[in-house]
Amino acid sequence: MPLLHFVQSIDGYVTNEGIEVIAQKLELATAEVTAVSTFYTQYKSKPVGEYHVGICTNTLCAVMGGDAIFESIKEHLDIENDGVTADGKVSVEHIECNAACDYAPVVMANWEFYDNQTVESAKALVDGARAGNPPAPTRGPSRLVTYKEASAVLAGLDDGLAREGVQVGEPTLLGLKLSKEGKQ
Amino acid sequence: MMIKLLSQHVKRRGAAATALPSQLVMVQKRMFHPSQQMSQQFNVYIDGKPIKVDASYTIYQACTEAGVEIPRFCYHERLSVAGNCRMCLVEVEGSPKPIASCATNVRPDLKVITKSEKTRIARGGVMEFLLANHPLDCPICDQGGECDLQDISVVYGYTEGRMMEYKRAVEDKNIGPLIKTSMTRCIHCTRCVRFTEQIAGEFTLGQVGRGKTNEISTYIENMVTNELSGNVVDLCPVGALNNLPYSFTARPWELKSNYTVDVMDSLGSNIDVHTRGSDTMRILPRINDEVNEEWISDKSRHAFDGLRKQRLHIPLLRQPDGSFKELTLQEALSTAAEKLSSVKGDEIQGIIGQFNDVESILAFKDLLNRLNCENIDVRTNAPKYSADFRSQYLMNSRITGIDETDLLILVGCNPRNESPVLNARIRKAVGVNGLKVAVLGSAPNLPYNYTHLGNTPQTLKDLADGTHPFSAELAKAELPMILLSGTALERTDGQAILNLVYKLGETTNVINKKEKWNGINILHSEASRVGALDLGIVPKQSTKTKAKVVYLLGADNFRHEEIPEDAFVIYQGHTGDEGAYYADLIIPGASYLEKQALFVNTDGRPQQTRSAQAPPSPTTAWMRCALASLSWHPIWQSLTSLRAVALRNLR
């Protein structure tokens, strides 16, 4: 699986050549590698933008404004779900939970969090991304890396950015705090 | 029950040389093969009835043992458990949710309820999901009438669907000339994926995507190339994978089932020939755990269409100008009799082809012997083994020996080509029993790992002398088995190879007297060989005199130099193949699907074929009677008496 990420870090998505190389290296059948790469949504079988934006439309985010963000971004960029802008800079995907419900509505770009988004802030994110200078993620590193760079990190090639910025925020720890207080 | 089955299994070893006529009729029953050593047995209660089962059983197996049928799509007795169709849900006392019986082990005093309202509703719910995307095209689907999904939805399905959404459509895949795909019908049971991986040993099929985009696919459209691929059609519980040559030709309720035996290789796979009227429409495997389990090769499945083409259906006599003149059967027999009696006995040569039954061979042998001809041969390149004892030419540890052996040495043998179903059994043993395989000879492409020992008879000599690096491993093996290809013995040094194999057998555990194990096995390539050897047909030293009359009994792959140019050639067979081109006189015959006859397979098991389709003309039905009247012997007047003599000769 790191190898599939590695293929993405070079080709931008999981290419057939990549699958063949992995199958050869690991002595697997191409059908088996394809089965894995098509099962997980982080592996893309078609090219994505340099900045891949995922908008959560699961229950909590949707209620908090995720649906509105998703619709407006699609309209703003004039693309459909899983579409890529003509310049190849930004692609949009609706996500089933970004695992950050405490910051809903959440948008992610190249797997970095943009918390408590609004329609305007999300538009600013995609516009910045198209212009080549996306705003920094709310948590984590101080700058947003490209999709290929992010894939390289997932493949195990540490870029040293992982420990930057806020790791665990106040809302995430709130439940723990309350439960500890309750115990006392 | 299991213990009883296993003890029979163990007793059978050593009884290889005796195959009783009572074995001609096999009961179709699958045996469960427990994945671990049977350790503990306890009671479980299926619908209130107690039954003692082994600890390794799943609830599904326990229910089957108790005679309770549970609907299922993904579960198959010979494949791994997937547990993804959820059709086999049962209620288990103490569990709030219904449980997938195929994927859950039994535990002591488990109380299973299979017929409650709760299970019915649970299964109905599963059925709704399965049908949510399944097209309603049963009237144009080849599986219609023999479809698990149809049958089970009659019991558990609801009359009306609640799905308002569009059904999804999936693009069909082109996976070769034998399998037709209608992927929209697929319910993702993954039986085909598991079959190609676990039985055939090829990783061509996979499950691609997830959720509603999930489909069965090859990586970029690819052909399924293994020689057992037709079996995925039988495994498919719906109409997603169909038999392509058979498609749109017949409906299952029009077909008549004929239980018979395959002759495409020497394994003698049990088959079910489906006919409509006098036409064979398709061939399916029959279950026989001791021969073919429940698989057949693609060759066995699809070879019958050759019987529709180029059939010999009238007796023909070649004229001086090379053309053929049609004869009546009486004229043809008189011509044959005249030619055969006009020459001396040692001027006649008989060659027996690969698809001949025991009765034909016996009548043929008797006819030629009466004419003082001893020059009868069933083999093309005359391997050097003798037919004095059955153990000299049989698969002595039997086909089931592969399940028991711990080391298999293939000598000059590529089981993948010579007997694909046997190869599947070897692969199963490699996976389940940890069987080690070593290959001596050219390195074939096999679907399991093997050690390649060497390429020359010298390697065999080293092994027999104990000087080969592999000898240490061989010495450790308790019940090693040698599978020697019959074709390896056709080499000029065939006799030396056979002697070396015998020597190897005596110096190692291959012949393990304590365990009554004879691990020397010959895998024949032709269905008629063992039957002929049983009748004592061994090649005599070639006669000094040149043959003037050559009688080919369905023989097509003889060596050209075996037939003198000026000889009168009689060809008796069913298809205008190589032999018919040499023939001066052609007497039409019946194929294996058109006669009731005995065949003996490579492990010495006599099996009877049954006539499934009619021969193309009435004349051909009289093939054996033709032989009978030629041999002027009263016992050949009836087939029954001929068969009785043949059976006595089978030893």
Coordinates of N, CA, C and O in Angstrom, one line a residue, chain B residues 42-185:
Chain B
F42 N -18.8 -32.4 19.9 CA -19.9 -32.1 20.9 C -21.2 -31.9 20.2 O -21.3 -31.9 19.0
N43 N -22.2 -31.8 21.1 CA -23.6 -31.7 20.6 C -23.9 -30.2 20.3 O -23.6 -29.3 21.0
V44 N -24.6 -30.0 19.2 CA -25.3 -28.7 18.9 C -26.7 -29.0 18.6 O -27.1 -30.2 18.3
Y45 N -27.6 -28.1 18.8 CA -29.0 -28.3 18.6 C -29.4 -27.5 17.4 O -29.4 -26.3 17.3
I46 N -29.9 -28.2 16.3 CA -30.4 -27.5 15.1 C -31.9 -27.6 15.2 O -32.4 -28.8 15.1
D47 N -32.6 -26.6 15.3 CA -34.0 -26.6 15.4 C -34.5 -27.5 16.5 O -35.4 -28.3 16.3
G48 N -33.7 -27.6 17.6 CA -34.1 -28.4 18.7 C -33.6 -29.8 18.7 O -33.6 -30.5 19.7
K49 N -33.1 -30.2 17.5 CA -32.6 -31.6 17.4 C -31.1 -31.7 17.7 O -30.4 -30.9 17.1
P50 N -30.7 -32.5 18.6 CA -29.3 -32.6 18.9 C -28.5 -33.3 17.8 O -29.0 -34.3 17.2
I51 N -27.3 -32.8 17.5 CA -26.5 -33.6 16.5 C -25.0 -33.4 17.0 O -24.6 -32.3 17.4
K52 N -24.3 -34.5 16.9 CA -22.9 -34.5 17.4 C -22.0 -34.1 16.2 O -22.0 -34.7 15.1
V53 N -21.3 -33.0 16.3 CA -20.4 -32.5 15.2 C -19.0 -32.3 15.7 O -18.8 -32.2 16.9
D54 N -18.1 -32.1 14.8 CA -16.7 -31.9 15.1 C -16.5 -30.4 15.4 O -17.2 -29.5 14.9
A55 N -15.5 -30.1 16.3 CA -15.3 -28.7 16.7 C -14.9 -27.8 15.5 O -15.1 -26.6 15.6
S56 N -14.4 -28.4 14.4 CA -14.0 -27.5 13.3 C -15.1 -27.1 12.4 O -14.9 -26.4 11.5
Y57 N -16.3 -27.7 12.7 CA -17.4 -27.4 11.8 C -17.9 -26.0 11.9 O -17.9 -25.4 13.0
T58 N -18.5 -25.4 10.8 CA -19.2 -24.2 10.9 C -20.7 -24.5 11.2 O -21.1 -25.7 11.0
I59 N -21.5 -23.5 11.6 CA -22.9 -23.8 11.8 C -23.5 -24.3 10.5 O -24.4 -25.2 10.5
Y60 N -23.1 -23.8 9.4 CA -23.7 -24.2 8.1 C -23.4 -25.7 7.9 O -24.3 -26.5 7.5
Q61 N -22.2 -26.2 8.2 CA -21.9 -27.6 8.0 C -22.7 -28.4 8.9 O -23.2 -29.5 8.6
A62 N -22.8 -27.9 10.2 CA -23.6 -28.7 11.1 C -25.1 -28.8 10.6 O -25.7 -29.9 10.8
C63 N -25.6 -27.7 10.1 CA -27.0 -27.8 9.6 C -27.1 -28.8 8.4 O -28.1 -29.5 8.3
T64 N -26.1 -28.8 7.5 CA -26.1 -29.7 6.4 C -26.1 -31.1 6.9 O -26.8 -32.0 6.5
E65 N -25.2 -31.3 7.9 CA -25.1 -32.7 8.5 C -26.5 -33.1 9.1 O -26.8 -34.3 9.1
A66 N -27.2 -32.1 9.7 CA -28.5 -32.4 10.3 C -29.6 -32.5 9.2 O -30.7 -32.8 9.6
G67 N -29.2 -32.3 8.0 CA -30.2 -32.4 6.9 C -31.1 -31.1 6.8 O -32.1 -31.2 6.1
V68 N -30.6 -30.0 7.3 CA -31.4 -28.8 7.2 C -30.7 -27.9 6.1 O -29.5 -27.7 6.1
E69 N -31.5 -27.6 5.1 CA -30.9 -26.8 4.0 C -30.9 -25.3 4.3 O -32.0 -24.8 4.7
I70 N -29.8 -24.7 4.1 CA -29.7 -23.2 4.3 C -29.4 -22.6 3.0 O -28.5 -23.0 2.3
P71 N -30.2 -21.5 2.6 CA -29.9 -20.9 1.3 C -28.5 -20.2 1.4 O -28.1 -19.7 2.4
R72 N -27.8 -20.2 0.3 CA -26.5 -19.6 0.2 C -26.1 -19.2 -1.2 O -26.6 -19.9 -2.2
F73 N -25.3 -18.2 -1.4 CA -24.8 -17.9 -2.7 C -23.3 -18.0 -2.7 O -22.7 -18.6 -3.6
C74 N -22.6 -17.4 -1.7 CA -21.2 -17.3 -1.7 C -20.5 -18.5 -1.2 O -19.4 -18.9 -1.6
Y75 N -21.1 -19.2 -0.3 CA -20.5 -20.4 0.3 C -20.4 -21.5 -0.7 O -21.4 -21.8 -1.4
H76 N -19.3 -22.1 -0.8 CA -19.1 -23.3 -1.6 C -18.2 -24.3 -0.9 O -17.2 -23.9 -0.3
E77 N -18.6 -25.6 -0.9 CA -17.9 -26.6 -0.1 C -16.4 -26.7 -0.4 O -15.6 -27.0 0.4
R78 N -16.0 -26.3 -1.6 CA -14.6 -26.5 -2.0 C -13.8 -25.2 -2.1 O -12.7 -25.2 -2.5
L79 N -14.4 -24.1 -1.7 CA -13.7 -22.9 -1.7 C -13.6 -22.3 -0.3 O -14.3 -22.8 0.6
S80 N -12.8 -21.3 -0.1 CA -12.7 -20.7 1.2 C -14.0 -20.0 1.6 O -14.8 -19.7 0.7
V81 N -14.2 -19.7 2.8 CA -15.4 -19.0 3.3 C -15.2 -17.5 3.0 O -14.2 -16.9 3.4
A82 N -16.2 -17.0 2.4 CA -16.1 -15.5 2.1 C -17.1 -14.8 3.1 O -16.8 -13.7 3.6
G83 N -18.3 -15.3 3.3 CA -19.3 -14.7 4.2 C -19.8 -13.4 3.7 O -20.1 -12.5 4.5
N84 N -19.9 -13.2 2.4 CA -20.3 -11.9 1.9 C -21.7 -11.8 1.4 O -22.2 -10.7 1.1
C85 N -22.4 -12.9 1.1 CA -23.7 -12.8 0.5 C -24.8 -12.6 1.6 O -25.8 -12.1 1.4
R86 N -24.5 -13.1 2.8 CA -25.3 -13.0 4.0 C -26.6 -13.7 3.9 O -27.6 -13.5 4.6
M87 N -26.7 -14.6 2.9 CA -28.0 -15.3 2.7 C -28.2 -16.4 3.7 O -29.3 -16.8 3.9
C88 N -27.1 -16.9 4.3 CA -27.2 -18.1 5.2 C -27.5 -17.7 6.6 O -27.1 -18.4 7.5
L89 N -28.1 -16.5 6.8 CA -28.3 -16.0 8.2 C -29.2 -17.0 9.0 O -30.2 -17.5 8.4
V90 N -28.9 -17.3 10.2 CA -29.7 -18.1 11.1 C -29.8 -17.4 12.4 O -29.0 -16.5 12.7
E91 N -30.8 -17.8 13.2 CA -30.9 -17.3 14.5 C -30.2 -18.2 15.5 O -30.3 -19.4 15.4
V92 N -29.4 -17.6 16.4 CA -28.7 -18.4 17.4 C -29.1 -17.9 18.7 O -29.1 -16.7 19.0
E93 N -29.5 -18.9 19.6 CA -30.0 -18.5 20.9 C -28.9 -17.7 21.7 O -27.8 -18.1 21.8
G94 N -29.3 -16.6 22.2 CA -28.4 -15.8 23.0 C -27.7 -14.7 22.1 O -27.1 -13.8 22.7
S95 N -27.9 -14.7 20.8 CA -27.3 -13.6 20.0 C -28.4 -12.7 19.6 O -29.5 -13.1 19.0
P96 N -28.3 -11.4 19.8 CA -29.4 -10.5 19.4 C -29.6 -10.4 17.9 O -30.7 -10.1 17.5
K97 N -28.5 -10.6 17.2 CA -28.6 -10.4 15.7 C -28.5 -11.8 15.0 O -27.9 -12.7 15.6
P98 N -29.1 -11.9 13.8 CA -28.9 -13.1 13.1 C -27.4 -13.3 12.7 O -26.7 -12.3 12.5
I99 N -27.0 -14.6 12.5 CA -25.6 -14.8 12.3 C -25.4 -15.5 11.0 O -26.2 -16.4 10.6
A100 N -24.3 -15.2 10.3 CA -24.0 -15.8 9.0 C -23.4 -17.2 9.3 O -22.4 -17.4 9.9
S101 N -24.2 -18.2 9.0 CA -23.9 -19.6 9.5 C -22.6 -20.1 8.8 O -21.9 -20.9 9.4
C102 N -22.3 -19.7 7.6 CA -21.2 -20.3 6.9 C -19.9 -19.8 7.5 O -18.9 -20.4 7.3
A103 N -19.9 -18.7 8.2 CA -18.7 -18.1 8.7 C -18.5 -18.2 10.2 O -17.6 -17.5 10.8
T104 N -19.4 -18.9 10.8 CA -19.3 -19.0 12.3 C -19.1 -20.4 12.7 O -19.8 -21.3 12.3
N105 N -18.2 -20.6 13.6 CA -17.9 -22.0 14.1 C -18.9 -22.4 15.1 O -19.5 -21.6 15.8
V106 N -19.1 -23.7 15.2 CA -20.0 -24.2 16.3 C -19.3 -24.1 17.6 O -18.1 -24.1 17.7
R107 N -20.1 -24.1 18.7 CA -19.5 -24.2 20.0 C -20.5 -25.2 20.8 O -21.6 -25.4 20.4
P108 N -20.0 -25.7 21.9 CA -20.8 -26.7 22.6 C -22.2 -26.2 22.9 O -22.3 -25.0 23.4
D109 N -23.2 -27.1 22.8 CA -24.6 -26.8 23.1 C -25.1 -25.5 22.4 O -26.0 -24.9 23.0
L110 N -24.6 -25.2 21.3 CA -25.2 -24.1 20.5 C -26.6 -24.4 20.1 O -26.9 -25.5 19.6
K111 N -27.5 -23.5 20.2 CA -28.9 -23.7 19.8 C -29.2 -22.8 18.6 O -29.2 -21.6 18.7
V112 N -29.3 -23.5 17.5 CA -29.6 -22.8 16.2 C -31.0 -22.9 15.8 O -31.6 -24.0 15.8
I113 N -31.6 -21.8 15.4 CA -33.0 -21.8 14.9 C -32.9 -21.4 13.4 O -32.5 -20.3 13.1
T114 N -33.4 -22.3 12.6 CA -33.2 -21.9 11.1 C -34.6 -21.6 10.5 O -34.6 -21.1 9.4
K115 N -35.6 -21.9 11.2 CA -36.9 -21.7 10.5 C -37.9 -20.7 11.2 O -39.1 -20.7 11.0
S116 N -37.3 -19.8 11.9 CA -38.1 -18.8 12.7 C -38.5 -17.7 11.7 O -38.0 -17.5 10.7
E117 N -39.5 -16.9 12.2 CA -39.9 -15.7 11.5 C -38.8 -14.7 11.4 O -38.6 -14.1 10.3
K118 N -38.0 -14.7 12.4 CA -36.9 -13.7 12.4 C -35.9 -14.0 11.3 O -35.4 -13.1 10.6
T119 N -35.5 -15.3 11.1 CA -34.6 -15.7 10.0 C -35.2 -15.4 8.7 O -34.6 -15.0 7.8
R120 N -36.5 -15.7 8.6 CA -37.2 -15.5 7.3 C -37.1 -14.0 6.9 O -36.8 -13.6 5.8
I121 N -37.4 -13.1 7.9 CA -37.3 -11.7 7.6 C -35.9 -11.2 7.3 O -35.7 -10.5 6.4
A122 N -34.9 -11.8 8.0 CA -33.5 -11.4 7.8 C -33.1 -11.8 6.4 O -32.5 -11.0 5.7
R123 N -33.5 -13.0 6.0 CA -33.1 -13.5 4.6 C -33.9 -12.7 3.6 O -33.3 -12.4 2.5
G124 N -35.1 -12.4 3.9 CA -35.9 -11.6 2.9 C -35.2 -10.2 2.7 O -35.2 -9.7 1.6
G125 N -34.7 -9.6 3.8 CA -34.0 -8.4 3.7 C -32.8 -8.5 2.8 O -32.5 -7.6 2.0
V126 N -32.0 -9.6 3.0 CA -30.8 -9.8 2.2 C -31.2 -9.9 0.7 O -30.6 -9.3 -0.2
M127 N -32.3 -10.6 0.5 CA -32.8 -10.9 -0.8 C -33.1 -9.5 -1.5 O -32.8 -9.3 -2.7
E128 N -33.7 -8.6 -0.7 CA -34.1 -7.3 -1.3 C -32.9 -6.6 -1.7 O -32.8 -6.0 -2.8
F129 N -31.8 -6.6 -0.9 CA -30.6 -5.9 -1.3 C -29.9 -6.6 -2.5 O -29.4 -5.9 -3.4
L130 N -29.9 -7.9 -2.6 CA -29.3 -8.6 -3.7 C -30.1 -8.2 -5.0 O -29.5 -8.1 -6.1
L131 N -31.4 -8.1 -4.9 CA -32.2 -7.9 -6.1 C -32.3 -6.4 -6.4 O -32.8 -6.0 -7.5
A132 N -31.8 -5.5 -5.5 CA -31.9 -4.1 -5.7 C -31.2 -3.7 -7.1 O -31.7 -2.9 -7.8
N133 N -30.1 -4.4 -7.4 CA -29.4 -4.1 -8.6 C -29.4 -5.2 -9.6 O -28.8 -5.1 -10.6
H134 N -30.2 -6.3 -9.3 CA -30.2 -7.4 -10.2 C -31.2 -7.2 -11.3 O -32.4 -6.9 -11.0
P135 N -30.9 -7.3 -12.6 CA -31.8 -7.0 -13.6 C -32.9 -8.1 -13.7 O -32.7 -9.2 -13.3
L136 N -34.1 -7.7 -14.1 CA -35.2 -8.7 -14.3 C -35.2 -9.3 -15.7 O -36.2 -9.1 -16.4
D137 N -34.1 -9.9 -16.1 CA -34.0 -10.4 -17.4 C -34.0 -11.9 -17.5 O -33.5 -12.5 -18.4
C138 N -34.6 -12.5 -16.5 CA -34.6 -14.0 -16.5 C -35.1 -14.6 -17.8 O -34.6 -15.6 -18.2
P139 N -36.1 -14.0 -18.5 CA -36.6 -14.7 -19.7 C -35.5 -14.8 -20.8 O -35.5 -15.6 -21.6
I140 N -34.5 -13.8 -20.7 CA -33.5 -13.9 -21.7 C -32.1 -14.4 -21.1 O -31.1 -14.2 -21.8
C141 N -32.2 -14.9 -19.9 CA -30.9 -15.3 -19.2 C -30.7 -16.8 -19.3 O -31.7 -17.5 -19.1
D142 N -29.5 -17.2 -19.7 CA -29.3 -18.6 -19.8 C -29.3 -19.4 -18.5 O -29.5 -20.6 -18.5
Q143 N -29.2 -18.7 -17.4 CA -29.2 -19.3 -16.1 C -30.7 -19.6 -15.7 O -30.9 -20.4 -14.8
G144 N -31.6 -19.0 -16.4 CA -33.0 -19.1 -16.1 C -33.4 -20.6 -16.0 O -33.2 -21.3 -16.9
G145 N -34.0 -20.9 -14.8 CA -34.4 -22.3 -14.7 C -33.5 -23.1 -13.9 O -33.8 -24.2 -13.4
E146 N -32.2 -22.7 -13.7 CA -31.3 -23.4 -12.9 C -30.5 -22.4 -12.1 O -29.3 -22.6 -11.8
C147 N -31.2 -21.3 -11.7 CA -30.5 -20.2 -11.1 C -30.8 -20.2 -9.6 O -31.9 -20.3 -9.1
D148 N -29.7 -20.1 -8.8 CA -29.9 -20.1 -7.3 C -30.7 -18.9 -6.9 O -31.5 -18.9 -6.0
L149 N -30.4 -17.8 -7.6 CA -31.1 -16.5 -7.2 C -32.6 -16.6 -7.4 O -33.4 -16.2 -6.6
Q150 N -33.0 -17.2 -8.6 CA -34.4 -17.5 -8.9 C -35.0 -18.4 -7.8 O -36.0 -18.0 -7.2
D151 N -34.3 -19.5 -7.6 CA -34.9 -20.5 -6.6 C -35.1 -19.9 -5.2 O -36.1 -20.1 -4.6
I152 N -34.0 -19.2 -4.8 CA -34.1 -18.7 -3.4 C -35.1 -17.6 -3.3 O -35.7 -17.4 -2.3
S153 N -35.2 -16.8 -4.4 CA -36.1 -15.6 -4.3 C -37.5 -16.1 -4.3 O -38.4 -15.4 -3.8
V154 N -37.8 -17.3 -4.8 CA -39.1 -17.8 -4.8 C -39.5 -18.1 -3.3 O -40.6 -17.9 -2.9
V155 N -38.5 -18.5 -2.5 CA -38.8 -18.8 -1.1 C -38.8 -17.6 -0.3 O -39.6 -17.4 0.6
Y156 N -37.7 -16.8 -0.4 CA -37.5 -15.7 0.5 C -37.8 -14.3 0.0 O -37.8 -13.3 0.7
G157 N -37.9 -14.2 -1.4 CA -38.1 -12.8 -1.9 C -39.5 -12.3 -1.7 O -40.4 -13.0 -1.5
Y158 N -39.6 -11.0 -1.8 CA -40.9 -10.4 -1.8 C -41.4 -10.1 -3.2 O -40.6 -10.0 -4.1
T159 N -42.7 -10.1 -3.3 CA -43.3 -10.0 -4.7 C -43.0 -8.6 -5.2 O -43.0 -8.4 -6.4
E160 N -42.9 -7.6 -4.4 CA -42.7 -6.3 -4.9 C -41.4 -5.7 -4.3 O -41.1 -5.9 -3.2
G161 N -40.7 -4.9 -5.2 CA -39.5 -4.3 -4.7 C -39.9 -2.9 -4.1 O -40.9 -2.3 -4.4
R162 N -39.0 -2.4 -3.2 CA -39.3 -1.1 -2.6 C -38.3 -0.1 -3.2 O -38.3 1.1 -2.7
M163 N -37.4 -0.5 -4.0 CA -36.4 0.4 -4.5 C -36.9 1.3 -5.6 O -37.4 0.8 -6.6
M164 N -36.8 2.5 -5.4 CA -37.3 3.5 -6.4 C -36.2 3.9 -7.3 O -36.4 4.5 -8.4
E165 N -34.9 3.7 -6.9 CA -33.8 4.2 -7.6 C -33.5 3.4 -8.9 O -34.0 2.3 -9.0
Y166 N -32.7 3.9 -9.8 CA -32.3 3.2 -11.0 C -31.4 2.0 -10.6 O -30.7 2.1 -9.6
K167 N -31.5 1.0 -11.3 CA -30.6 -0.1 -11.1 C -29.3 0.2 -11.8 O -29.3 0.9 -12.8
R168 N -28.2 -0.3 -11.2 CA -26.9 0.1 -11.8 C -26.7 -0.9 -13.0 O -27.2 -2.0 -13.1
A169 N -25.9 -0.5 -14.0 CA -25.5 -1.3 -15.1 C -24.0 -1.4 -15.1 O -23.3 -0.5 -14.8
V170 N -23.5 -2.6 -15.4 CA -22.0 -2.8 -15.4 C -21.6 -3.3 -16.8 O -22.3 -4.2 -17.4
E171 N -20.5 -2.8 -17.2 CA -20.1 -3.2 -18.6 C -19.7 -4.7 -18.6 O -19.0 -5.1 -17.7
D172 N -20.0 -5.4 -19.7 CA -19.6 -6.8 -19.8 C -18.1 -6.8 -20.1 O -17.6 -6.0 -20.7
K173 N -17.5 -7.9 -19.6 CA -16.1 -8.1 -19.9 C -15.9 -9.2 -20.9 O -16.6 -10.1 -21.0
N174 N -14.9 -9.0 -21.8 CA -14.5 -10.1 -22.7 C -13.4 -10.9 -22.1 O -12.2 -10.4 -22.0
I175 N -13.7 -12.0 -21.5 CA -12.6 -12.8 -20.8 C -12.3 -14.1 -21.5 O -11.8 -15.0 -20.9
G176 N -12.6 -14.1 -22.8 CA -12.2 -15.3 -23.6 C -13.3 -15.9 -24.3 O -14.5 -15.5 -24.2
P177 N -13.0 -17.0 -25.1 CA -14.0 -17.6 -26.0 C -14.9 -18.6 -25.3 O -15.8 -19.1 -25.9
L178 N -14.7 -18.9 -24.0 CA -15.5 -19.9 -23.4 C -16.5 -19.4 -22.4 O -17.4 -20.1 -22.0
I179 N -16.2 -18.2 -21.8 CA -17.1 -17.7 -20.8 C -17.7 -16.4 -21.3 O -17.1 -15.5 -21.7
K180 N -19.1 -16.4 -21.2 CA -19.8 -15.2 -21.6 C -20.2 -14.4 -20.3 O -20.6 -15.0 -19.3
T181 N -20.0 -13.2 -20.3 CA -20.2 -12.4 -19.1 C -21.4 -11.5 -19.3 O -21.6 -10.9 -20.4
S182 N -22.2 -11.4 -18.2 CA -23.3 -10.4 -18.2 C -23.2 -9.8 -16.8 O -23.9 -10.1 -15.9
M183 N -22.2 -8.8 -16.7 CA -21.8 -8.4 -15.3 C -22.9 -7.7 -14.5 O -22.8 -7.6 -13.3
T184 N -23.9 -7.1 -15.2 CA -24.9 -6.5 -14.5 C -25.7 -7.5 -13.5 O -26.2 -7.1 -12.5
R185 N -25.6 -8.8 -13.9 CA -26.3 -9.8 -13.1 C -25.5 -10.2 -11.9 O -26.0 -10.9 -11.1

